[in-house]
XYZ file of C-alpha atoms in Angstrom:
673
model
C 12.634 8.349 16.086
C 14.555 6.548 13.300
C 15.587 2.980 14.178
C 13.192 2.964 17.138
C 11.035 -0.186 17.445
C 7.421 0.502 18.471
C 5.423 -2.134 20.296
C 8.382 -4.493 20.110
C 7.546 -5.093 16.443
C 7.518 -2.058 14.141
C 10.909 -0.587 13.239
C 10.841 3.108 12.274
C 12.983 3.712 9.168
C 12.622 7.198 7.672
C 10.152 10.095 7.723
C 7.665 10.375 4.865
C 5.875 13.572 5.866
C 4.235 15.615 8.633
C 0.588 16.668 8.860
C -1.451 18.812 11.229
C -1.325 16.419 14.155
C 0.861 13.502 13.118
C 4.087 12.459 11.441
C 4.214 9.558 8.997
C 7.240 7.267 8.731
C 8.173 4.366 6.526
C 8.671 1.331 8.723
C 9.179 -2.415 8.796
C 6.907 -4.974 10.448
C 9.586 -7.275 11.875
C 7.120 -10.126 12.452
C 5.632 -10.291 8.936
C 8.624 -8.796 7.167
C 6.634 -6.194 5.227
C 6.980 -2.454 4.695
C 4.343 -0.399 6.521
C 3.472 3.239 7.102
C 3.743 4.322 10.739
C 1.680 7.344 11.758
C 2.673 8.868 15.106
C 0.896 11.690 16.952
C 2.955 14.854 17.336
C 4.337 15.198 20.890
C 2.439 18.426 21.617
C -0.873 16.578 21.149
C -0.007 13.271 22.826
C -0.830 14.612 26.302
C -4.183 16.096 25.231
C -6.944 13.543 25.986
C -9.225 14.855 23.223
C -6.533 14.491 20.561
C -5.574 11.072 21.889
C -9.228 10.039 21.700
C -9.463 11.292 18.111
C -6.263 9.491 17.175
C -7.611 6.240 18.634
C -10.908 6.872 16.856
C -9.115 7.253 13.519
C -7.523 3.842 13.916
C -10.753 2.136 14.939
C -12.846 3.842 12.264
C -10.419 3.162 9.430
C -9.756 -0.428 10.537
C -13.485 -1.155 10.166
C -13.486 -0.088 6.513
C -12.616 -2.713 3.942
C -12.323 -1.484 0.360
C -9.719 -1.663 -2.401
C -9.962 2.124 -2.505
C -9.324 2.814 1.207
C -5.883 2.597 2.799
C -5.769 -0.432 5.109
C -5.103 -0.036 8.830
C -3.300 -3.011 10.373
C -2.675 -2.085 14.000
C -2.464 0.751 16.519
C -1.073 1.237 19.999
C 0.908 3.328 22.429
C 4.623 2.896 23.114
C 5.729 5.038 26.049
C 4.343 8.503 25.236
C 4.027 7.762 21.519
C 0.649 6.948 19.976
C 1.000 5.145 16.648
C -1.093 3.647 13.847
C 0.269 0.979 11.479
C -1.083 1.332 7.945
C -0.632 -0.006 4.445
C 2.429 1.580 2.825
C 1.401 3.225 -0.441
C 3.623 3.988 -3.389
C 2.620 6.797 -5.697
C 1.738 10.486 -5.377
C -1.198 12.377 -3.961
C -3.762 13.779 -6.403
C -2.979 17.378 -5.452
C 0.657 16.971 -6.501
C -0.458 15.259 -9.713
C -2.758 18.155 -10.636
C -0.034 20.701 -9.860
C 2.394 18.810 -12.073
C 0.154 17.870 -15.003
C -2.709 20.406 -14.833
C -6.267 19.457 -15.759
C -6.866 15.751 -16.298
C -8.732 13.978 -19.093
C -12.494 13.767 -18.489
C -12.484 9.959 -18.409
C -9.659 9.974 -15.841
C -11.552 12.488 -13.694
C -14.655 10.264 -13.806
C -12.601 7.153 -13.030
C -11.011 8.804 -9.979
C -14.378 10.162 -8.849
C -15.955 6.717 -9.267
C -13.345 5.043 -7.071
C -13.596 7.737 -4.374
C -17.385 7.327 -4.451
C -17.000 3.578 -3.913
C -14.700 4.223 -0.943
C -17.206 6.698 0.531
C -20.038 4.225 -0.007
C -18.240 1.722 2.246
C -17.574 4.407 4.885
C -21.137 5.744 4.804
C -22.514 2.208 5.140
C -20.547 2.069 8.423
C -22.099 5.431 9.473
C -18.715 7.123 9.051
C -18.418 10.522 7.342
C -14.895 11.387 6.189
C -15.378 15.198 6.387
C -11.977 15.983 4.849
C -12.136 14.756 1.253
C -9.500 16.688 -0.668
C -6.870 15.789 -3.302
C -4.140 15.774 -0.652
C -5.919 12.764 0.898
C -6.243 10.864 -2.388
C -3.197 8.730 -3.222
C -2.803 7.819 -6.903
C -0.941 4.515 -7.148
C 1.378 3.420 -9.957
C -1.418 1.355 -11.576
C -3.657 4.448 -11.756
C -6.083 3.359 -9.033
C -6.607 5.491 -5.932
C -6.674 5.038 -2.175
C -8.558 7.392 0.160
C -6.407 8.243 3.170
C -6.571 10.061 6.484
C -9.641 9.433 8.559
C -8.044 11.701 11.164
C -11.176 13.835 11.466
C -13.603 11.182 10.293
C -16.271 10.577 12.844
C -18.929 7.928 13.289
C -22.463 9.250 13.777
C -22.646 7.709 17.241
C -19.342 9.217 18.401
C -19.420 11.256 21.607
C -16.466 13.509 20.762
C -17.405 17.158 21.007
C -14.867 18.654 18.619
C -16.279 21.625 16.698
C -17.596 20.748 13.231
C -17.103 24.127 11.667
C -13.816 24.211 9.771
C -12.015 20.930 10.472
C -11.508 20.255 6.792
C -9.550 22.407 4.358
C -11.558 25.534 3.451
C -11.264 24.986 -0.310
C -13.170 21.697 -0.063
C -15.619 22.044 2.847
C -19.366 21.971 2.235
C -21.598 24.984 3.015
C -23.225 23.143 5.925
C -19.789 22.247 7.312
C -18.752 25.903 7.162
C -21.952 26.929 8.978
C -21.558 24.301 11.703
C -24.739 22.473 10.711
C -25.274 18.705 11.164
C -23.382 16.719 8.558
C -24.513 13.767 6.490
C -23.102 11.693 3.628
C -23.850 14.473 1.129
C -21.181 16.682 2.735
C -18.526 14.228 1.482
C -20.157 14.273 -1.976
C -19.896 18.083 -2.073
C -16.179 17.852 -1.291
C -15.780 15.128 -3.921
C -17.484 17.435 -6.434
C -14.827 20.068 -5.732
C -12.068 17.456 -6.091
C -13.456 16.473 -9.526
C -13.837 20.189 -10.426
C -10.172 20.799 -9.622
C -9.064 17.657 -11.469
C -11.085 18.703 -14.566
C -9.982 22.362 -14.594
C -6.659 22.437 -12.776
C -7.918 24.879 -10.138
C -10.308 25.080 -7.190
C -13.718 26.727 -7.748
C -13.432 29.142 -4.814
C -10.273 30.928 -3.723
C -9.381 33.886 -1.532
C -6.823 35.524 0.696
C -7.736 33.474 3.768
C -9.715 30.450 4.909
C -12.663 32.538 6.135
C -13.095 34.226 2.752
C -12.975 30.913 0.927
C -15.403 29.308 3.373
C -17.916 32.150 2.911
C -17.753 31.713 -0.857
C -18.691 28.074 -0.365
C -21.951 29.327 1.178
C -22.812 32.365 -0.959
C -21.335 31.972 -4.445
C -21.912 29.668 -7.391
C -18.943 28.115 -9.231
C -17.872 29.025 -12.734
C -18.921 26.034 -14.900
C -15.853 23.829 -15.506
C -16.286 24.046 -19.300
C -15.726 27.818 -19.165
C -12.289 27.191 -17.669
C -11.512 24.056 -19.694
C -13.561 23.799 -22.922
C -12.696 20.090 -23.145
C -14.944 19.230 -20.191
C -17.910 17.157 -21.398
C -21.404 18.545 -20.660
C -22.382 15.341 -18.859
C -19.313 15.340 -16.603
C -19.875 19.022 -15.897
C -23.480 18.294 -14.911
C -22.337 15.551 -12.509
C -19.774 17.860 -10.878
C -22.227 20.735 -10.505
C -24.900 18.490 -9.008
C -22.395 17.356 -6.381
C -21.674 21.032 -5.606
C -25.261 22.183 -5.029
C -25.559 24.421 -1.961
C -28.614 22.599 -0.614
C -27.732 19.000 0.372
C -31.162 17.861 -0.907
C -30.212 18.949 -4.451
C -27.051 16.807 -4.571
C -26.709 13.108 -5.193
C -28.102 11.577 -2.017
C -25.762 8.615 -1.717
C -22.219 7.801 -2.780
C -23.593 4.705 -4.499
C -25.934 6.862 -6.620
C -22.999 9.063 -7.647
C -20.868 6.001 -8.423
C -23.517 4.537 -10.745
C -23.943 7.885 -12.549
C -20.171 8.153 -13.102
C -20.153 4.536 -14.270
C -22.933 5.363 -16.755
C -20.804 8.265 -18.006
C -17.726 6.059 -18.421
C -19.867 3.454 -20.236
C -21.256 6.036 -22.670
C -24.850 5.899 -21.336
C -25.301 9.663 -21.625
C -29.087 9.619 -21.446
C -28.859 7.930 -18.049
C -26.446 10.662 -16.942
C -28.816 13.355 -18.232
C -31.678 11.805 -16.284
C -29.596 11.608 -13.113
C -28.517 15.277 -13.317
C -31.746 16.845 -14.641
C -32.780 18.421 -11.324
C -30.183 21.210 -11.192
C -31.621 24.685 -10.477
C -32.133 26.894 -13.518
C -29.519 29.504 -12.641
C -26.973 30.301 -9.964
C -28.285 32.540 -7.219
C -25.460 35.064 -7.096
C -24.677 36.882 -10.393
C -21.119 38.134 -10.669
C -19.104 39.748 -13.429
C -17.245 37.666 -15.957
C -13.646 37.549 -16.961
C -11.915 37.577 -13.582
C -12.341 33.957 -12.583
C -15.136 34.833 -10.161
C -18.517 33.180 -10.069
C -21.511 34.299 -12.130
C -25.092 33.683 -13.201
C -25.406 31.502 -16.284
C -28.304 29.895 -18.191
C -28.734 26.160 -18.234
C -29.547 23.789 -21.052
C -32.632 21.724 -20.331
C -31.445 18.401 -21.711
C -28.458 17.793 -19.442
C -28.731 20.282 -16.625
C -25.447 21.772 -17.760
C -24.883 25.463 -17.055
C -23.137 27.324 -19.882
C -22.428 30.970 -20.748
C -24.204 32.899 -23.561
C -23.405 36.200 -25.161
C -26.076 38.888 -25.320
C -26.385 38.385 -29.087
C -26.823 34.654 -28.717
C -29.416 35.175 -26.016
C -31.432 37.678 -28.091
C -31.332 35.438 -31.145
C -32.458 32.482 -29.113
C -35.343 34.470 -27.586
C -36.529 35.639 -31.005
C -36.379 32.109 -32.373
C -38.341 30.802 -29.397
C -40.949 33.575 -29.835
C -41.514 32.721 -33.491
C -41.742 29.017 -32.748
C -44.261 29.718 -29.995
C -46.454 31.845 -32.246
C -46.455 29.202 -34.971
C -47.211 26.475 -32.467
C -50.094 28.481 -30.972
C -51.670 29.045 -34.403
C -51.528 25.337 -35.204
C -52.946 24.398 -31.807
C -55.766 26.901 -32.178
C -56.808 25.472 -35.553
C -56.613 21.887 -34.338
C -58.518 22.780 -31.176
C -61.269 24.493 -33.112
C -61.723 21.533 -35.439
C -61.728 19.103 -32.514
C -64.285 21.207 -30.674
C -66.606 21.301 -33.654
C -66.346 17.527 -34.078
C -67.046 16.892 -30.378
C -70.054 19.213 -30.331
C -71.439 17.651 -33.498
C -71.086 14.171 -32.060
C -72.766 15.155 -28.809
C -75.690 16.823 -30.654
C -76.072 13.882 -32.996
C -75.962 11.448 -30.104
C -78.504 13.340 -28.029
C -80.866 13.978 -30.955
C -80.527 10.443 -32.254
C -81.167 8.623 -28.967
C -83.121 11.033 -26.939
C -80.711 10.252 -24.022
C -79.162 12.821 -21.756
C -75.375 13.411 -21.626
C -73.390 13.549 -18.372
C -69.847 14.254 -17.324
C -67.787 11.091 -16.899
C -66.560 10.664 -13.287
C -62.897 10.175 -12.393
C -62.227 6.487 -11.719
C -58.412 6.669 -11.569
C -56.900 5.150 -8.445
C -60.024 3.124 -7.602
C -60.403 -0.632 -7.689
C -62.791 -2.047 -10.288
C -65.411 -2.776 -7.607
C -65.111 0.687 -6.074
C -65.355 2.263 -9.540
C -68.556 0.361 -10.334
C -69.992 1.308 -6.950
C -69.305 4.986 -7.676
C -70.950 4.715 -11.100
C -73.997 3.095 -9.538
C -74.267 5.830 -6.928
C -74.117 8.585 -9.567
C -77.362 7.333 -11.075
C -76.368 8.052 -14.657
C -76.312 4.423 -15.686
C -72.619 4.332 -16.540
C -71.147 0.813 -16.559
C -67.672 -0.692 -16.594
C -66.929 -1.778 -20.130
C -63.783 -3.511 -21.328
C -61.222 -4.232 -18.629
C -57.541 -4.676 -19.501
C -54.393 -4.862 -17.395
C -50.894 -3.529 -17.693
C -47.855 -3.058 -15.497
C -47.302 0.263 -13.751
C -44.265 1.336 -11.711
C -46.265 3.985 -9.833
C -49.811 2.636 -9.341
C -50.666 -0.093 -6.858
C -51.794 -3.430 -8.239
C -55.559 -3.619 -8.742
C -56.055 0.154 -9.096
C -57.297 1.858 -12.283
C -54.580 3.695 -14.222
C -56.539 4.654 -17.403
C -60.170 5.143 -18.414
C -61.987 5.821 -21.695
C -63.785 8.225 -21.944
C -61.541 10.240 -19.684
C -62.701 11.954 -16.525
C -64.684 15.146 -17.264
C -65.583 14.120 -20.784
C -69.282 13.981 -21.720
C -71.023 10.667 -22.435
C -74.642 9.631 -22.823
C -76.533 8.062 -20.009
C -75.827 4.331 -19.692
C -72.522 4.462 -21.631
C -69.718 2.003 -20.934
C -66.374 3.182 -19.570
C -63.366 1.093 -20.521
C -60.674 0.845 -17.857
C -57.048 -0.308 -17.551
C -56.140 -1.872 -14.208
C -52.581 -1.866 -12.827
C -50.751 -5.170 -12.469
C -48.198 -3.465 -10.204
C -44.540 -2.964 -11.009
C -43.274 -5.160 -13.795
C -41.127 -7.987 -12.411
C -37.457 -7.629 -13.170
C -36.029 -10.004 -15.719
C -34.433 -13.131 -14.294
C -30.681 -13.348 -14.889
C -27.987 -15.884 -14.058
C -25.413 -14.558 -11.621
C -21.936 -14.564 -13.219
C -18.884 -16.052 -11.516
C -16.758 -13.199 -10.163
C -13.973 -15.379 -8.751
C -10.479 -13.919 -9.353
C -11.910 -10.658 -10.776
C -10.570 -7.301 -9.646
C -13.235 -4.943 -8.228
C -13.484 -3.000 -11.502
C -13.689 -6.224 -13.529
C -16.421 -7.501 -11.206
C -18.429 -4.275 -11.604
C -18.098 -4.377 -15.404
C -19.197 -8.012 -15.527
C -22.204 -7.372 -13.276
C -23.228 -4.378 -15.381
C -23.411 -6.622 -18.453
C -25.958 -8.758 -16.617
C -27.964 -5.787 -15.329
C -26.825 -6.379 -11.760
C -25.267 -4.088 -9.176
C -22.199 -4.871 -7.118
C -20.929 -3.929 -3.704
C -17.786 -4.913 -1.819
C -18.330 -6.786 1.438
C -15.835 -7.707 4.117
C -12.627 -9.200 2.804
C -11.888 -12.868 3.519
C -8.868 -15.121 3.852
C -8.256 -17.349 0.840
C -4.905 -18.904 0.018
C -5.981 -19.794 -3.532
C -7.016 -16.290 -4.704
C -4.666 -13.367 -5.274
C -4.920 -10.564 -2.715
C -7.404 -7.884 -3.828
C -9.307 -10.211 -6.169
C -12.774 -11.651 -5.609
C -12.730 -14.803 -3.479
C -16.409 -15.185 -2.540
C -19.776 -13.765 -3.573
C -23.437 -13.784 -2.560
C -25.574 -14.938 -4.231
C -23.352 -17.704 -5.599
C -22.401 -17.951 -9.266
C -24.893 -19.665 -11.601
C -27.849 -18.979 -9.276
C -30.835 -16.907 -10.427
C -31.340 -13.245 -9.556
C -33.474 -10.354 -10.726
C -32.116 -7.568 -12.894
C -31.117 -4.717 -10.616
C -30.298 -6.998 -7.682
C -27.106 -6.316 -5.731
C -24.355 -8.926 -5.680
C -21.981 -8.710 -2.713
C -18.410 -9.791 -3.409
C -15.589 -10.368 -0.950
C -11.960 -9.667 -1.819
C -9.156 -12.013 -0.821
C -6.685 -11.118 1.916
C -4.548 -14.090 0.937
C -3.856 -16.971 3.291
C -4.660 -16.469 6.946
C -1.546 -16.443 9.108
C -1.715 -18.621 12.263
C 0.885 -19.010 15.026
C 2.198 -22.583 15.322
C 1.334 -23.988 18.791
C 4.112 -25.375 21.010
C 3.601 -29.168 21.138
C 7.163 -30.228 21.964
C 7.119 -32.952 24.633
C 3.483 -33.896 23.959
C 2.467 -37.341 22.750
C 2.024 -37.795 19.010
C -1.791 -38.014 19.261
C -2.074 -34.973 21.533
C 0.231 -32.870 19.347
C -1.680 -33.863 16.192
C -5.000 -32.881 17.763
C -3.649 -29.508 18.921
C -2.201 -28.627 15.518
C -5.322 -29.689 13.632
C -7.476 -27.577 15.949
C -5.279 -24.592 15.060
C -5.999 -25.212 11.366
C -2.891 -27.079 10.242
C -2.332 -30.364 8.435
C 0.137 -32.685 10.214
C 2.895 -34.959 8.911
C 5.060 -37.197 11.140
C 8.727 -38.180 11.048
C 10.626 -40.208 13.653
C 14.024 -39.864 15.265
C 15.822 -41.295 18.267
C 16.427 -39.133 21.301
C 18.299 -39.812 24.519
C 16.247 -37.173 26.370
C 12.694 -37.360 24.956
C 10.507 -40.276 25.871
C 9.557 -42.656 23.101
C 6.343 -41.536 21.328
C 6.645 -37.866 22.335
C 7.386 -34.874 20.076
C 11.003 -33.786 19.777
C 10.465 -30.734 17.481
C 8.146 -29.112 14.871
C 8.760 -27.548 11.480
C 7.879 -24.633 11.316
C 8.950 -24.152 14.898
C 6.545 -23.148 17.651
C 5.561 -19.461 17.757
C 6.248 -18.707 14.089
C 3.421 -17.710 11.723
C 2.359 -20.002 8.905
C -0.493 -20.162 6.412
C -3.633 -21.667 7.869
C -4.153 -25.037 6.189
C -0.442 -25.569 5.560
C 1.412 -28.632 6.874
C 3.395 -28.754 10.126
C 5.855 -31.642 10.414
C 6.343 -33.129 13.879
C 9.373 -35.283 14.765
C 8.480 -38.068 17.223
C 11.044 -39.804 19.475
C 11.769 -43.516 19.043
C 13.693 -43.454 22.335
C 17.474 -43.568 22.807
C 19.445 -45.127 19.947
C 21.877 -48.098 20.387
C 25.569 -47.514 19.686
C 28.568 -49.829 19.498
C 30.440 -50.510 22.738
C 34.234 -50.448 22.422
C 35.794 -53.927 22.602
C 38.016 -53.844 25.703
C 38.782 -57.566 26.016
C 42.419 -58.031 27.044
C 42.696 -54.407 28.237
C 44.012 -53.806 31.707
C 41.287 -52.597 34.037
C 42.116 -48.883 34.001
C 42.479 -48.748 30.205
C 39.180 -50.526 29.739
C 37.375 -48.146 32.085
C 38.854 -45.144 30.335
C 37.854 -46.394 26.845
C 34.270 -47.095 27.886
C 33.794 -43.802 29.706
C 35.197 -41.876 26.758
C 32.575 -43.586 24.571
C 29.807 -42.302 26.852
C 29.147 -45.382 28.984
C 29.175 -46.049 32.678
C 31.413 -48.895 33.980
C 31.143 -51.507 36.728
C 33.966 -53.981 37.471
C 33.862 -57.541 38.768
C 36.793 -59.979 39.131
C 37.042 -63.586 38.256
C 39.867 -66.109 38.400
C 41.171 -67.102 35.014
C 43.804 -69.568 34.009
C 44.046 -68.102 30.542
C 43.877 -64.328 31.095
C 46.590 -62.555 32.963
C 45.687 -60.963 36.222
C 44.309 -57.407 35.835
C 43.219 -57.968 32.236
C 39.595 -57.891 31.008
C 38.147 -61.334 30.546
C 34.717 -60.252 29.227
C 32.239 -57.322 28.889
C 28.455 -57.278 29.257
C 27.542 -55.865 25.808
C 28.921 -54.994 22.422
C 26.119 -52.469 21.684
C 23.944 -50.438 24.033
C 22.153 -47.119 24.382
C 24.431 -44.192 24.954
C 24.914 -43.514 28.652
C 24.083 -47.030 29.829
C 26.432 -49.022 32.128
C 28.767 -51.740 30.850
C 30.024 -54.440 33.212
C 33.576 -55.746 32.675
C 35.047 -58.875 34.253
C 38.742 -58.552 35.218
C 41.018 -61.528 35.785
C 42.178 -62.061 39.352
C 44.785 -64.538 38.202
C 44.980 -68.346 37.896
C 43.430 -70.528 40.598
C 45.641 -73.661 39.786
C 49.213 -74.548 41.012
C 51.956 -73.120 38.810
C 55.677 -73.034 39.661
C 56.792 -69.458 40.366
C 53.255 -68.251 40.345
C 50.987 -67.115 43.155
C 47.945 -69.234 42.467
C 46.071 -68.129 45.492
C 44.388 -64.899 46.246
C 46.802 -64.357 49.087
C 49.381 -61.820 48.090
C 51.508 -61.537 51.273
C 53.373 -64.928 50.906
C 52.074 -66.299 54.207
C 50.774 -69.844 54.113
C 47.166 -70.633 54.735
C 45.158 -73.765 54.806
C 41.503 -74.213 53.807
C 39.736 -77.534 53.525
C 43.018 -79.455 54.017
C 44.816 -77.625 51.274
C 48.344 -76.397 52.032
C 49.743 -73.252 50.493
C 53.464 -72.928 51.267
C 54.691 -69.476 52.047
C 56.937 -69.419 49.023
C 54.113 -70.073 46.642
C 55.302 -73.563 45.764
C 52.687 -75.448 47.777
C 49.566 -77.100 46.433
C 46.103 -75.476 47.060
C 43.389 -78.068 46.852
C 40.762 -75.902 48.441
C 39.411 -72.411 48.213
C 41.688 -69.842 49.802
C 39.927 -66.775 51.063
C 42.594 -65.176 53.218
C 46.201 -65.562 54.364
C 47.455 -65.374 57.895
């Protein structure tokens, strides 16, 4: 496979590794000149239509996902019998190898990795794609510490028609209980697997292990994990609570979205521990399957109420705690009994005094909560006890609809005299969020953008990446809403990361007129500059060449220079005056000109010599006319002054030309006889 070129473009260099159904090579994109990863399907699967369909699906699914934390897919295709996918080439090591080498990671690093994976899953889940194989082997840790989620080889969109069995496609150590049981899968199955990844990163080992995949998978369904802090005492209670919530057996008890998990991890990293406690407070009180301690197996453990964290207690600690709680309860009950008795006496005394003093009857106050003011008054009127609405005030309520009663005094069930007033508090609805000014995220990295938005009480999400030549790749290039506009606290700001300048192929405009070529290039997104040059072969005003040349890729918006012909250029014609005819012809032809010859009598230029030429400069390849002397036309002793060369006399117009050339020619001799 090495040195093979796939698709006429991607050169295979060396093998990086082999997985269950594919081999990955380092390669070179010969068009863009960049290093890529080339994933090829193993030969034994290439002829299987279901595997080929899954391989194609991986490329299409992953190509649709755009996140700084997901490996980018550039291209895919088939070359002969070889299916291939072209991906971003990553430098670094997978998380599994990192854990094996370094052991348990720092809590903050675990949360940071979990946060980035959650952001990647949020993008996938928003595209209705469930990864289904989240494990540390598929998490690449890059040299800068950030991660990339890889391998959507068994990822599947919800609307996919593939019928591959769900049951154990992922690695057994990381599959969710519902995945093991072949149940329908949702986004929470990825969050379960992510919980196990964070568990392993925090403790250095997986929560469930066994002799074979079936044993491990069954433990995922039936057993509870040992709390991470029992394996690694340095694990924070809040991080432990987050991990254990992810790993709840019932999907309804986990975080419901990757975005929810991301924000909880972000709260943890920002030190907002109360927010973390609130987000993880719904854990069940105890694990369902008690097991013995000390052998690394799972067990039943009590849970602290404040954080939802499950921690071990000794029998002594438990007994002491129970005794302390019992004493506190007894003391509290005594105090409550005394207070209740005093309150009861006061209430009874007031009722008796009121009844005796006014002679009015006392009635139970009806429940007005949840009614509108008008409906409440109507109910009071229908009761016939003369109760009336008293003071009316308003306040915001996050749970009660606007216009409905949220409080009343006296409260429902209390006793009041006939005709008493009942004060009510009416809901104004949910309190409007504070108005904030949207910050400018331009040139921020994703983490910088999230931190900046958090300061303003806003949420952030990554949208589709965009081309932008002015912003570094991977940094924010655009955002909605725009910077400096108003938004409400809690609103979501969508930001788009730069892909750099868009690459466009330069159109072929050679031979076109200047105006036509300019229009074509501008339509393709280029600026145009013009230079001129002569050309013997290209018509004046037409394009001779472009820079960059046609077919090469260039940044959209960059300048293409076109060279326009000014027509053939003039060159000097050799001076052949005085040359004999053959020498003159030779000199002109060697200079690139054509030659025509005419003769003319000359009394000053010897016969056979050039008298004149038609030009001293001309375009290369043009024809030059030379005039060659045919000799003198006047009488000269010893000279043939006629055009008759055979020595015979001839007479024209009374002129006599003696045969020996000594006669006088007064006319025009055209032939001799």
